Structures are given as structure tokens and as C-alpha cells.
Amino acid sequence: MSSEPKKSLVGQEYEVEVGPVAHGGHCIARTDEGQVLFVRHTLPGERIVARVTEGEEGARYLRADAVEILDPAKDRVEAPCPYAGPGRCGGCDWQHAKPGAQRRLKGEVVAEQLQRLAGLTPEQAGWDGTVVPAPGDKLPAGEVPAWRTRVQYAIDAEGRAGLRRHRSHEVEVVDRCLIAAPGVSELGVEQREWPGMATVEAIAATGSQDRQVILTPRPGGRLPLIELDRPVSVLRVHEGDGSVHRVHGRPFVRERAAEHTWRVGNGGFWQVHPKAADLLVEAAMQGLMPRKGETALDLYCGVGLFAGALADRLGDKGAVLGIESSKRAAEDARHNLRDFDRVRIEHGKVESVLPRTGITEADLILLDPPRSGAGRPTVHLLTTLTPRRIAYIACDPAALARDLGYFGEEGYRVRTLRVFDLFPMTHHVECVAILEPVEKGR
């Protein structure tokens, strides 16, 4: 018995009242028939015309863009970027909102995720509800902070640089990205042609003059001659296995944070906002309050930023174990922390490596997991070490809330939560949660 294919609703328009913000850079509305719309380019309380971009009859929800604003919110502004808007660049979510409104919306998303996934109110999480901008980012409406020190440009079939459209492989060609840091913009990637390339990632290190581009060729594509506006090292991504190889210059950049210099090789992970590394170290250390002689774990440790900050504070009798799944990042961490006798870096997945170490207890644990979070088995494993405090760095509020729920089941409560707006104009936030064991009898 065959069923007829469901009718696509792409292109269908609905006049709707916009409801609350949701996680992902959109707001929620409903059609007259009650079907849920996830709508971009709008704000809560607006009356709009929404045009469906994904979905079919009978689907649980549809995705849509606000293509006409009938009754604008007071927080709406003209998008400063000429490439923002329905069907255009997907890099930013909130160009059309005042900066203060963006932070309020992000705060509402974090609060909703905490309540829905962890059963926590802001008060129970030790959070005052504010989303804190990085120093220097508090700008008037209509101005955009240039914060993004790493930009991956997509290259179209004609070799022009741009950024991908929302949930699409299509390239929006740009001549300038407003949120790109000055060190990225001055390379002039957008003004060059890149025949045969799929992507060009531009990196501008913080605290050094190191600049780097990482080229990913299309299948069979040959590297072009690189002539940019500033001295730059060049790496390429190998077509077969995705490994990164040096073409010329250093295979790493030097980042400066927490009073140390950090080698970050082959385009490895580093916080994108130039103030982020220092801000997050400060927040984590204030929450953990390390004491001389304690033992600490730095999990998903990257190139060793937090392990170094812990080692600085734990002194000669303290010890830090870092675990990192990227082989190159683990090598960089060992290099960066080579002067600390009591720091050890292990390469591998946390859930595999940690049980093999023989460690049965730790005073402090810091974890900065990937966007998907740590997960229930890892949370259980960590709580068996009975740390007196845990610092959890999170770039995704949903994953954080899920894991905080797991920690709650294991007898750990959130002491404080701080939320930072380290990705202005986008829906992303960075959170630092400090946990401690629940006191017996509470």
C-alpha cells in the first residue's frame, strides 16, 4: 500500500504573531492551523509575514524566514551588515537586534534550557540572569564588534570568497565580514580569487603578529600562489584523510593568554574571541579557588590553557593531569607546559584514558567538552573522584543543562553560573558553571 508523498510547504507564506526566542537563533510562531514555525530574522512580539524555507504538510515544525515586518519590536534595528537577512549569509543570527536585546534573548535561551533539561531556575543555578559582554564589545546599536579571529570562508565555483547561507552549501559572496577581527580583515582574503579551493580559513592570533591561512582544495584542485596583504603562513588540508600539512611558514600560531604564550598547531582549537581565553580562565579560577598542593584534572584540555592556569596556582607540590583527544593538540600542550614538572598530558578520549590512569580522587576538575557535552557516563566517572569543586566550560546551553542534570543525580549542585556573550551577533554564548558536592542533610 503506497502513501502519497507529503506536499512541500517551502515558499508558503503565513502572517503570524511571533512568540518567544528558542535555542538556535530563531523565534517560535504558529500558523492558524497550529503548526509550529521556527522563524529567523524576527524578534518576540513582532507581527510578520513568514515564508517557509524547510518543511512539509504534517511535519512537527517548519523553518521560516521573516520576509516582511508588519509590526516591528522596539529592539529592532536595521542590520549593519549588507549581507544579513532572509536567504543571505548564515554567519550571524541577530544583526537586526540591538546589542542589549541580543544579550537578553541569549539569557532567556539559557534560562529555558536550564529549566527544561536540568529542572533548575536561575536562582538554583546561582545565576543572576545576565549575559556579560566582553570588555570593549558594549557598542551602540548599529555598530558591530570585530571579534572573530578565525573565519572560514567558503569558495564558490568561480573562486570567490564568501560565507555559507543558513543551513545551505550555497555561498554568499562578501567583500567584508563585519565581525571578522582586524587581523583577519587585513589579510584581504575576500579581495582575492581562489580557483580550485573549497574553503580558505583565515586565522589572526591574539598577542602576536602570527597570521595563517588553511586551504582546503576541491577534489583535484591545485594550490594557487598565495599573495596576501600581510605576512602569513600557509597550510593545506589533505584531500584523502583530512590531515593538515604545512606549505610554507610555521605550522602553528602563537596565542597569548593567562600570562603565557601558547602554540596552537594545524588550525587546532582556540577560543575565537580575542578576550575569551583570559575571561574564561579568570571565571574558572575564581570559581575553583585552587589551593597550593592540590591535584586537578583538565579534561578536553586542548593546548593546555586551563592546565597551565591551574599549575600556576597549585604550586610545586600540586599536580595537574590533562587529557586531550587530538594528537596534535596534546603535543602542543606538552610543549606549552614543558616547564611545569607536575603537569602530565595524556592523549585519548576522556572516558578511555581516565580509568587507565589509576587516579581514584582529585581535588578539582575542569572540563571544557565539545558542543555535544560530556554525557552521563563521563559525568558519573568524574563524580566518583569526589572533587571538592568542578568547573564546567560550555559553548552549548542545551548540552550544559543536560550534563548539570546528570551531575545533580550524582550528588553535585551548581554553585554559580556565569554567562558570557563571546559571539556577538550570533546566537552562541559561553557558560562557566561551578559545581560542588551537595552537603549531607540538604
Tab-separated table of C-alpha atoms in Angstrom:
chain	number	residue	atom	x	y	z
A	1	MET	CA	0.000	0.000	0.000
A	2	SER	CA	1.693	3.208	-1.149
A	3	SER	CA	1.257	6.524	0.569
A	4	GLU	CA	1.353	9.748	-1.389
A	5	PRO	CA	4.400	11.967	-0.766
A	6	LYS	CA	3.655	14.845	1.584
A	7	LYS	CA	3.328	18.245	-0.012
A	8	SER	CA	6.284	20.581	0.458
A	9	LEU	CA	5.359	23.894	2.057
A	10	VAL	CA	8.584	25.684	1.006
A	11	GLY	CA	7.643	29.160	-0.229
A	12	GLN	CA	4.296	29.186	1.586
A	13	GLU	CA	3.711	32.454	3.490
A	14	TYR	CA	1.896	32.979	6.782
A	15	GLU	CA	1.001	36.148	8.653
A	16	VAL	CA	1.834	35.375	12.299
A	17	GLU	CA	2.423	36.821	15.760
A	18	VAL	CA	5.922	35.936	16.962
A	19	GLY	CA	6.327	34.253	20.327
A	20	PRO	CA	9.407	33.584	22.480
A	21	VAL	CA	13.002	33.082	21.399
A	22	ALA	CA	14.242	29.487	21.039
A	23	HIS	CA	17.676	27.880	21.109
A	24	GLY	CA	19.261	28.167	17.663
A	25	GLY	CA	18.863	31.808	16.617
A	26	HIS	CA	15.154	31.842	15.841
A	27	CYS	CA	11.805	32.585	17.477
A	28	ILE	CA	8.657	30.459	17.725
A	29	ALA	CA	5.375	31.247	15.977
A	30	ARG	CA	2.321	29.205	14.992
A	31	THR	CA	0.219	29.104	11.869
A	32	ASP	CA	-3.556	29.442	12.136
A	33	GLU	CA	-3.667	25.638	11.888
A	34	GLY	CA	-1.379	25.384	14.930
A	35	GLN	CA	1.739	24.217	13.103
A	36	VAL	CA	4.962	25.415	14.781
A	37	LEU	CA	7.256	27.771	12.864
A	38	PHE	CA	10.912	28.352	13.765
A	39	VAL	CA	11.400	31.829	12.308
A	40	ARG	CA	14.700	33.628	11.720
A	41	HIS	CA	15.201	37.388	11.254
A	42	THR	CA	12.429	38.294	13.673
A	43	LEU	CA	12.023	39.219	17.364
A	44	PRO	CA	9.497	38.249	20.065
A	45	GLY	CA	6.270	40.247	19.888
A	46	GLU	CA	6.508	41.185	16.225
A	47	ARG	CA	3.782	40.640	13.653
A	48	ILE	CA	5.369	39.408	10.462
A	49	VAL	CA	4.956	37.586	7.183
A	50	ALA	CA	6.912	34.319	7.484
A	51	ARG	CA	7.994	32.404	4.375
A	52	VAL	CA	8.670	28.688	4.821
A	53	THR	CA	12.243	27.601	3.957
A	54	GLU	CA	12.013	23.932	5.058
A	55	GLY	CA	9.156	21.571	5.828
A	56	GLU	CA	6.092	19.774	4.551
A	57	GLU	CA	2.472	19.223	5.453
A	58	GLY	CA	2.122	17.318	8.718
A	59	ALA	CA	5.693	17.976	9.899
A	60	ARG	CA	6.181	18.686	13.626
A	61	TYR	CA	7.580	22.086	12.734
A	62	LEU	CA	8.538	24.253	9.783
A	63	ARG	CA	11.538	26.528	9.340
A	64	ALA	CA	10.851	30.012	8.018
A	65	ASP	CA	12.266	33.486	7.449
A	66	ALA	CA	10.563	36.759	8.315
A	67	VAL	CA	10.280	38.407	4.885
A	68	GLU	CA	8.045	41.327	5.906
A	69	ILE	CA	7.849	43.071	9.271
A	70	LEU	CA	4.296	44.338	9.812
A	71	ASP	CA	4.672	45.436	13.436
A	72	PRO	CA	8.353	45.762	14.493
A	73	ALA	CA	9.654	45.284	18.044
A	74	LYS	CA	11.245	48.277	19.785
A	75	ASP	CA	14.524	46.377	19.889
A	76	ARG	CA	14.710	46.026	16.087
A	77	VAL	CA	17.447	47.885	14.197
A	78	GLU	CA	18.492	47.979	10.571
A	79	ALA	CA	21.042	45.180	10.135
A	80	PRO	CA	24.506	46.850	9.921
A	81	CYS	CA	25.761	44.107	7.589
A	82	PRO	CA	24.587	44.322	3.961
A	83	TYR	CA	24.787	40.517	3.669
A	84	ALA	CA	22.447	39.772	6.603
A	85	GLY	CA	18.807	38.890	6.046
A	86	PRO	CA	16.497	36.180	4.694
A	87	GLY	CA	18.293	33.855	2.302
A	88	ARG	CA	21.619	35.626	2.785
A	89	CYS	CA	24.729	34.922	4.917
A	90	GLY	CA	24.116	32.437	7.741
A	91	GLY	CA	27.026	33.547	9.940
A	92	CYS	CA	25.022	35.891	12.188
A	93	ASP	CA	21.592	35.439	13.775
A	94	TRP	CA	20.809	38.742	15.500
A	95	GLN	CA	22.115	41.564	13.279
A	96	HIS	CA	18.572	43.011	13.389
A	97	ALA	CA	18.511	43.321	17.208
A	98	LYS	CA	20.018	45.960	19.499
A	99	PRO	CA	23.110	44.623	21.331
A	100	GLY	CA	21.383	44.715	24.736
A	101	ALA	CA	18.397	42.855	23.301
A	102	GLN	CA	20.706	40.174	21.875
A	103	ARG	CA	22.090	39.515	25.345
A	104	ARG	CA	18.589	39.403	26.863
A	105	LEU	CA	17.490	36.892	24.225
A	106	LYS	CA	20.531	34.728	24.925
A	107	GLY	CA	19.776	34.890	28.642
A	108	GLU	CA	16.195	33.741	28.003
A	109	VAL	CA	17.506	30.769	25.995
A	110	VAL	CA	19.945	29.732	28.754
A	111	ALA	CA	17.190	30.043	31.400
A	112	GLU	CA	14.773	27.972	29.282
A	113	GLN	CA	17.342	25.210	28.696
A	114	LEU	CA	18.247	25.072	32.405
A	115	GLN	CA	14.594	24.738	33.372
A	116	ARG	CA	13.633	22.232	30.683
A	117	LEU	CA	16.685	19.944	30.787
A	118	ALA	CA	18.015	20.308	34.337
A	119	GLY	CA	14.927	21.464	36.276
A	120	LEU	CA	16.865	24.495	37.537
A	121	THR	CA	15.763	28.092	37.934
A	122	PRO	CA	18.443	30.792	37.501
A	123	GLU	CA	18.433	31.212	41.293
A	124	GLN	CA	19.039	27.499	41.832
A	125	ALA	CA	21.957	27.721	39.389
A	126	GLY	CA	23.485	30.681	41.225
A	127	TRP	CA	22.979	32.897	38.170
A	128	ASP	CA	21.688	36.465	38.222
A	129	GLY	CA	20.290	36.120	34.695
A	130	THR	CA	22.714	38.477	32.993
A	131	VAL	CA	24.777	37.750	29.894
A	132	VAL	CA	28.035	39.658	30.208
A	133	PRO	CA	29.704	41.236	27.153
A	134	ALA	CA	33.466	41.030	26.709
A	135	PRO	CA	35.402	44.228	27.504
A	136	GLY	CA	35.136	46.631	24.597
A	137	ASP	CA	32.150	44.881	22.997
A	138	LYS	CA	29.459	47.117	24.533
A	139	LEU	CA	28.764	49.217	21.452
A	140	PRO	CA	25.776	51.360	20.401
A	141	ALA	CA	23.022	49.899	18.225
A	142	GLY	CA	24.142	49.820	14.606
A	143	GLU	CA	27.792	49.118	15.459
A	144	VAL	CA	29.320	45.657	15.292
A	145	PRO	CA	32.305	44.430	17.350
A	146	ALA	CA	35.037	42.962	15.137
A	147	TRP	CA	35.816	39.929	17.285
A	148	ARG	CA	36.161	36.835	15.127
A	149	THR	CA	39.871	35.899	14.955
A	150	ARG	CA	39.170	32.785	12.878
A	151	VAL	CA	36.963	32.906	9.796
A	152	GLN	CA	36.394	30.028	7.415
A	153	TYR	CA	35.481	31.408	4.010
A	154	ALA	CA	33.595	29.197	1.586
A	155	ILE	CA	34.727	29.497	-2.035
A	156	ASP	CA	32.170	29.437	-4.850
A	157	ALA	CA	32.585	27.744	-8.251
A	158	GLU	CA	34.142	30.920	-9.681
A	159	GLY	CA	36.793	31.097	-6.942
A	160	ARG	CA	35.182	33.953	-4.984
A	161	ALA	CA	35.291	34.038	-1.179
A	162	GLY	CA	32.147	34.265	0.899
A	163	LEU	CA	30.214	32.680	3.744
A	164	ARG	CA	27.616	29.948	3.636
A	165	ARG	CA	23.937	30.742	3.707
A	166	HIS	CA	21.903	29.395	6.628
A	167	ARG	CA	21.571	25.573	6.532
A	168	SER	CA	22.917	25.585	2.979
A	169	HIS	CA	26.038	24.848	0.946
A	170	GLU	CA	25.362	27.928	-1.181
A	171	VAL	CA	27.947	30.688	-0.866
A	172	GLU	CA	27.080	34.329	-0.156
A	173	VAL	CA	29.990	36.196	-1.727
A	174	VAL	CA	31.166	39.053	0.543
A	175	ASP	CA	33.716	41.808	0.231
A	176	ARG	CA	33.976	42.192	4.011
A	177	CYS	CA	32.757	40.372	7.129
A	178	LEU	CA	31.883	42.908	9.838
A	179	ILE	CA	32.506	40.536	12.760
A	180	ALA	CA	35.954	39.479	11.460
A	181	ALA	CA	38.799	40.727	13.665
A	182	PRO	CA	41.097	43.376	12.143
A	183	GLY	CA	43.910	40.806	11.845
A	184	VAL	CA	41.669	38.658	9.626
A	185	SER	CA	40.263	41.523	7.553
A	186	GLU	CA	43.716	42.927	6.803
A	187	LEU	CA	44.733	39.709	5.047
A	188	GLY	CA	42.378	40.606	2.189
A	189	VAL	CA	41.056	37.087	1.579
A	190	GLU	CA	37.780	38.455	0.172
A	191	GLN	CA	39.598	40.551	-2.435
A	192	ARG	CA	41.430	37.557	-3.962
A	193	GLU	CA	40.273	34.758	-6.208
A	194	TRP	CA	40.760	31.170	-5.025
A	195	PRO	CA	40.360	28.865	-8.022
A	196	GLY	CA	40.181	25.172	-7.170
A	197	MET	CA	39.607	25.800	-3.448
A	198	ALA	CA	36.620	24.665	-1.363
A	199	THR	CA	37.413	26.726	1.765
A	200	VAL	CA	40.014	29.214	2.999
A	201	GLU	CA	40.298	29.603	6.762
A	202	ALA	CA	41.995	32.786	7.982
A	203	ILE	CA	43.491	32.937	11.499
A	204	ALA	CA	44.815	36.020	13.301
A	205	ALA	CA	46.483	35.144	16.607
A	206	THR	CA	45.912	37.271	19.710
A	207	GLY	CA	49.018	38.759	21.318
A	208	SER	CA	51.342	38.002	18.400
A	209	GLN	CA	51.554	39.029	14.763
A	210	ASP	CA	51.091	35.421	13.605
A	211	ARG	CA	48.690	35.058	10.670
A	212	GLN	CA	47.744	31.827	8.958
A	213	VAL	CA	45.539	30.563	6.148
A	214	ILE	CA	44.421	26.953	5.832
A	215	LEU	CA	43.396	25.886	2.338
A	216	THR	CA	41.036	23.022	1.561
A	217	PRO	CA	41.211	22.243	-2.187
A	218	ARG	CA	38.306	20.873	-4.158
A	219	PRO	CA	38.953	17.322	-5.465
A	220	GLY	CA	41.857	17.639	-7.900
A	221	GLY	CA	42.304	21.336	-7.108
A	222	ARG	CA	45.853	22.753	-7.218
A	223	LEU	CA	47.090	25.285	-4.695
A	224	PRO	CA	47.114	28.845	-6.004
A	225	LEU	CA	50.036	31.190	-5.481
A	226	ILE	CA	49.323	32.894	-2.152
A	227	GLU	CA	49.880	36.642	-2.176
A	228	LEU	CA	48.044	38.309	0.697
A	229	ASP	CA	48.299	41.774	2.221
A	230	ARG	CA	50.270	40.637	5.300
A	231	PRO	CA	52.957	38.009	6.007
A	232	VAL	CA	51.169	34.717	6.504
A	233	SER	CA	51.924	31.018	6.919
A	234	VAL	CA	50.028	28.600	4.693
A	235	LEU	CA	48.704	25.118	5.454
A	236	ARG	CA	46.608	22.786	3.339
A	237	VAL	CA	44.089	20.089	4.208
A	238	HIS	CA	44.916	16.759	2.552
A	239	GLU	CA	42.159	15.519	0.291
A	240	GLY	CA	42.396	11.909	1.387
A	241	ASP	CA	42.386	11.830	5.185
A	242	GLY	CA	41.723	15.450	6.163
A	243	SER	CA	45.181	15.818	7.724
A	244	VAL	CA	46.773	19.280	7.707
A	245	HIS	CA	50.182	19.892	6.098
A	246	ARG	CA	52.477	22.900	6.071
A	247	VAL	CA	53.007	24.621	2.716
A	248	HIS	CA	55.228	27.435	3.964
A	249	GLY	CA	55.848	29.321	7.191
A	250	ARG	CA	55.217	27.960	10.677
A	251	PRO	CA	52.707	25.133	11.114
A	252	PHE	CA	51.366	26.907	14.217
A	253	VAL	CA	50.335	30.315	15.554
A	254	ARG	CA	51.273	31.754	18.933
A	255	GLU	CA	48.389	32.902	21.114
A	256	ARG	CA	48.884	34.978	24.252
A	257	ALA	CA	46.625	34.454	27.281
A	258	ALA	CA	46.795	33.934	31.052
A	259	GLU	CA	50.351	35.378	31.118
A	260	HIS	CA	51.714	32.615	28.878
A	261	THR	CA	52.275	32.070	25.153
A	262	TRP	CA	50.501	29.074	23.634
A	263	ARG	CA	51.478	27.228	20.484
A	264	VAL	CA	48.392	26.173	18.521
A	265	GLY	CA	49.231	23.955	15.553
A	266	ASN	CA	47.453	22.936	12.360
A	267	GLY	CA	44.424	25.148	12.936
A	268	GLY	CA	43.718	23.482	16.299
A	269	PHE	CA	41.059	24.714	18.719
A	270	TRP	CA	41.459	28.107	20.366
A	271	GLN	CA	38.787	30.489	21.598
A	272	VAL	CA	37.708	32.733	18.704
A	273	HIS	CA	37.071	35.961	20.623
A	274	PRO	CA	40.371	37.722	21.496
A	275	LYS	CA	39.235	38.318	25.112
A	276	ALA	CA	37.691	34.872	25.628
A	277	ALA	CA	40.690	32.894	26.873
A	278	ASP	CA	41.522	35.364	29.656
A	279	LEU	CA	37.872	35.839	30.639
A	280	LEU	CA	37.183	32.116	30.911
A	281	VAL	CA	40.402	31.395	32.819
A	282	GLU	CA	39.553	34.127	35.313
A	283	ALA	CA	35.979	32.892	35.781
A	284	ALA	CA	37.059	29.269	36.196
A	285	MET	CA	39.846	30.044	38.662
A	286	GLN	CA	37.617	32.351	40.727
A	287	GLY	CA	35.086	29.538	40.974
A	288	LEU	CA	37.516	26.694	41.689
A	289	MET	CA	39.675	28.653	44.162
A	290	PRO	CA	42.715	26.352	43.717
A	291	ARG	CA	44.892	25.787	46.795
A	292	LYS	CA	48.598	25.047	46.899
A	293	GLY	CA	49.369	21.348	46.755
A	294	GLU	CA	46.017	20.207	45.349
A	295	THR	CA	45.530	17.779	42.455
A	296	ALA	CA	43.495	18.807	39.417
A	297	LEU	CA	42.233	17.360	36.146
A	298	ASP	CA	41.891	19.400	32.953
A	299	LEU	CA	39.677	17.373	30.625
A	300	TYR	CA	39.345	18.066	26.895
A	301	CYS	CA	42.381	20.224	27.613
A	302	GLY	CA	43.261	21.403	24.092
A	303	VAL	CA	46.696	23.033	24.014
A	304	GLY	CA	46.798	23.323	27.810
A	305	LEU	CA	45.333	26.761	28.595
A	306	PHE	CA	43.451	25.764	31.755
A	307	ALA	CA	46.061	23.178	32.814
A	308	GLY	CA	48.637	25.971	32.798
A	309	ALA	CA	46.392	28.289	34.801
A	310	LEU	CA	45.822	25.534	37.370
A	311	ALA	CA	49.537	24.684	37.554
A	312	ASP	CA	50.367	28.360	38.177
A	313	ARG	CA	48.111	28.312	41.229
A	314	LEU	CA	48.741	24.828	42.653
A	315	GLY	CA	52.469	25.378	43.186
A	316	ASP	CA	55.391	22.918	43.270
A	317	LYS	CA	53.531	20.307	45.300
A	318	GLY	CA	50.351	20.397	43.236
A	319	ALA	CA	49.736	18.208	40.192
A	320	VAL	CA	47.663	18.534	37.017
A	321	LEU	CA	46.624	15.838	34.560
A	322	GLY	CA	45.347	16.992	31.173
A	323	ILE	CA	43.535	14.704	28.722
A	324	GLU	CA	43.028	15.634	25.063
A	325	SER	CA	41.710	13.545	22.137
A	326	SER	CA	43.521	15.477	19.369
A	327	LYS	CA	47.048	14.145	18.944
A	328	ARG	CA	48.414	17.461	17.626
A	329	ALA	CA	46.766	19.465	20.430
A	330	ALA	CA	48.173	17.056	23.046
A	331	GLU	CA	51.648	17.531	21.544
A	332	ASP	CA	51.176	21.302	21.674
A	333	ALA	CA	50.021	21.070	25.299
A	334	ARG	CA	53.157	19.114	26.253
A	335	HIS	CA	55.282	21.750	24.520
A	336	ASN	CA	53.403	24.651	26.102
A	337	LEU	CA	53.616	23.178	29.606
A	338	ARG	CA	57.132	21.736	29.378
A	339	ASP	CA	58.386	23.972	32.207
A	340	PHE	CA	55.847	22.533	34.697
A	341	ASP	CA	57.286	19.382	36.263
A	342	ARG	CA	53.971	18.429	37.855
A	343	VAL	CA	51.817	18.591	34.724
A	344	ARG	CA	51.145	15.476	32.647
A	345	ILE	CA	49.264	15.395	29.345
A	346	GLU	CA	47.633	12.198	28.081
A	347	HIS	CA	46.328	11.730	24.553
A	348	GLY	CA	42.986	9.991	24.050
A	349	LYS	CA	39.301	10.142	24.894
A	350	VAL	CA	38.479	11.112	28.484
A	351	GLU	CA	36.254	8.088	29.108
A	352	SER	CA	39.022	5.721	27.901
A	353	VAL	CA	42.131	7.387	29.341
A	354	LEU	CA	40.924	8.427	32.782
A	355	PRO	CA	40.118	4.915	34.086
A	356	ARG	CA	43.557	3.709	32.901
A	357	THR	CA	45.431	6.345	34.919
A	358	GLY	CA	44.659	4.691	38.233
A	359	ILE	CA	43.512	8.030	39.665
A	360	THR	CA	40.877	7.468	42.350
A	361	GLU	CA	40.401	11.014	43.585
A	362	ALA	CA	41.044	14.626	42.577
A	363	ASP	CA	40.549	17.900	44.407
A	364	LEU	CA	39.499	19.885	41.343
A	365	ILE	CA	38.147	19.003	37.904
A	366	LEU	CA	37.862	21.373	34.980
A	367	LEU	CA	36.159	20.219	31.795
A	368	ASP	CA	35.639	22.027	28.505
A	369	PRO	CA	33.894	19.377	26.388
A	370	PRO	CA	32.880	19.662	22.737
A	371	ARG	CA	29.498	21.122	21.777
A	372	SER	CA	27.771	17.768	22.391
A	373	GLY	CA	28.713	17.878	26.094
A	374	ALA	CA	30.282	15.261	28.382
A	375	GLY	CA	27.369	12.816	28.713
A	376	ARG	CA	26.034	10.711	31.572
A	377	PRO	CA	28.798	8.016	31.719
A	378	THR	CA	31.583	10.626	31.864
A	379	VAL	CA	29.720	12.683	34.476
A	380	HIS	CA	29.359	9.545	36.628
A	381	LEU	CA	33.051	8.764	36.209
A	382	LEU	CA	34.059	12.267	37.320
A	383	THR	CA	31.879	12.291	40.427
A	384	THR	CA	33.448	9.015	41.638
A	385	LEU	CA	36.679	11.032	42.088
A	386	THR	CA	34.849	13.175	44.704
A	387	PRO	CA	36.311	16.564	43.710
A	388	ARG	CA	35.551	19.442	46.051
A	389	ARG	CA	34.777	21.658	43.053
A	390	ILE	CA	34.170	21.239	39.335
A	391	ALA	CA	34.381	23.941	36.658
A	392	TYR	CA	32.376	23.196	33.510
A	393	ILE	CA	33.036	25.406	30.457
A	394	ALA	CA	30.251	25.113	27.875
A	395	CYS	CA	29.552	26.620	24.466
A	396	ASP	CA	26.114	25.000	24.169
A	397	PRO	CA	23.475	25.711	26.849
A	398	ALA	CA	21.453	22.604	25.986
A	399	ALA	CA	24.424	20.250	26.454
A	400	LEU	CA	25.378	22.102	29.646
A	401	ALA	CA	21.868	21.805	31.077
A	402	ARG	CA	21.689	18.074	30.289
A	403	ASP	CA	25.027	17.459	31.984
A	404	LEU	CA	24.084	19.607	35.004
A	405	GLY	CA	21.048	17.351	35.386
A	406	TYR	CA	23.349	14.307	35.401
A	407	PHE	CA	25.634	15.945	37.964
A	408	GLY	CA	22.568	16.604	40.113
A	409	GLU	CA	21.683	12.903	40.024
A	410	GLU	CA	25.255	12.151	41.189
A	411	GLY	CA	25.073	14.488	44.193
A	412	TYR	CA	26.630	17.672	42.779
A	413	ARG	CA	24.828	21.008	42.703
A	414	VAL	CA	25.562	24.171	40.755
A	415	ARG	CA	27.143	26.767	42.997
A	416	THR	CA	27.460	29.568	40.437
A	417	LEU	CA	26.841	30.064	36.740
A	418	ARG	CA	28.252	32.874	34.625
A	419	VAL	CA	27.230	33.503	31.025
A	420	PHE	CA	29.374	35.475	28.578
A	421	ASP	CA	28.482	36.945	25.190
A	422	LEU	CA	31.668	35.980	23.377
A	423	PHE	CA	29.940	35.601	19.992
A	424	PRO	CA	28.127	38.923	19.347
A	425	MET	CA	25.545	38.954	16.531
A	426	THR	CA	25.227	35.144	16.718
A	427	HIS	CA	23.026	33.019	18.995
A	428	HIS	CA	26.028	31.422	20.727
A	429	VAL	CA	27.104	32.005	24.332
A	430	GLU	CA	29.844	30.658	26.593
A	431	CYS	CA	28.980	29.478	30.109
A	432	VAL	CA	31.113	28.728	33.167
A	433	ALA	CA	29.359	26.590	35.801
A	434	ILE	CA	30.947	25.834	39.167
A	435	LEU	CA	29.700	22.710	40.948
A	436	GLU	CA	30.226	21.317	44.434
A	437	PRO	CA	29.000	18.271	46.370
A	438	VAL	CA	25.584	18.604	47.989
A	439	GLU	CA	26.025	18.817	51.746
A	440	LYS	CA	24.620	15.835	53.596
A	441	GLY	CA	21.215	16.572	55.049
A	442	ARG	CA	20.362	19.231	52.467
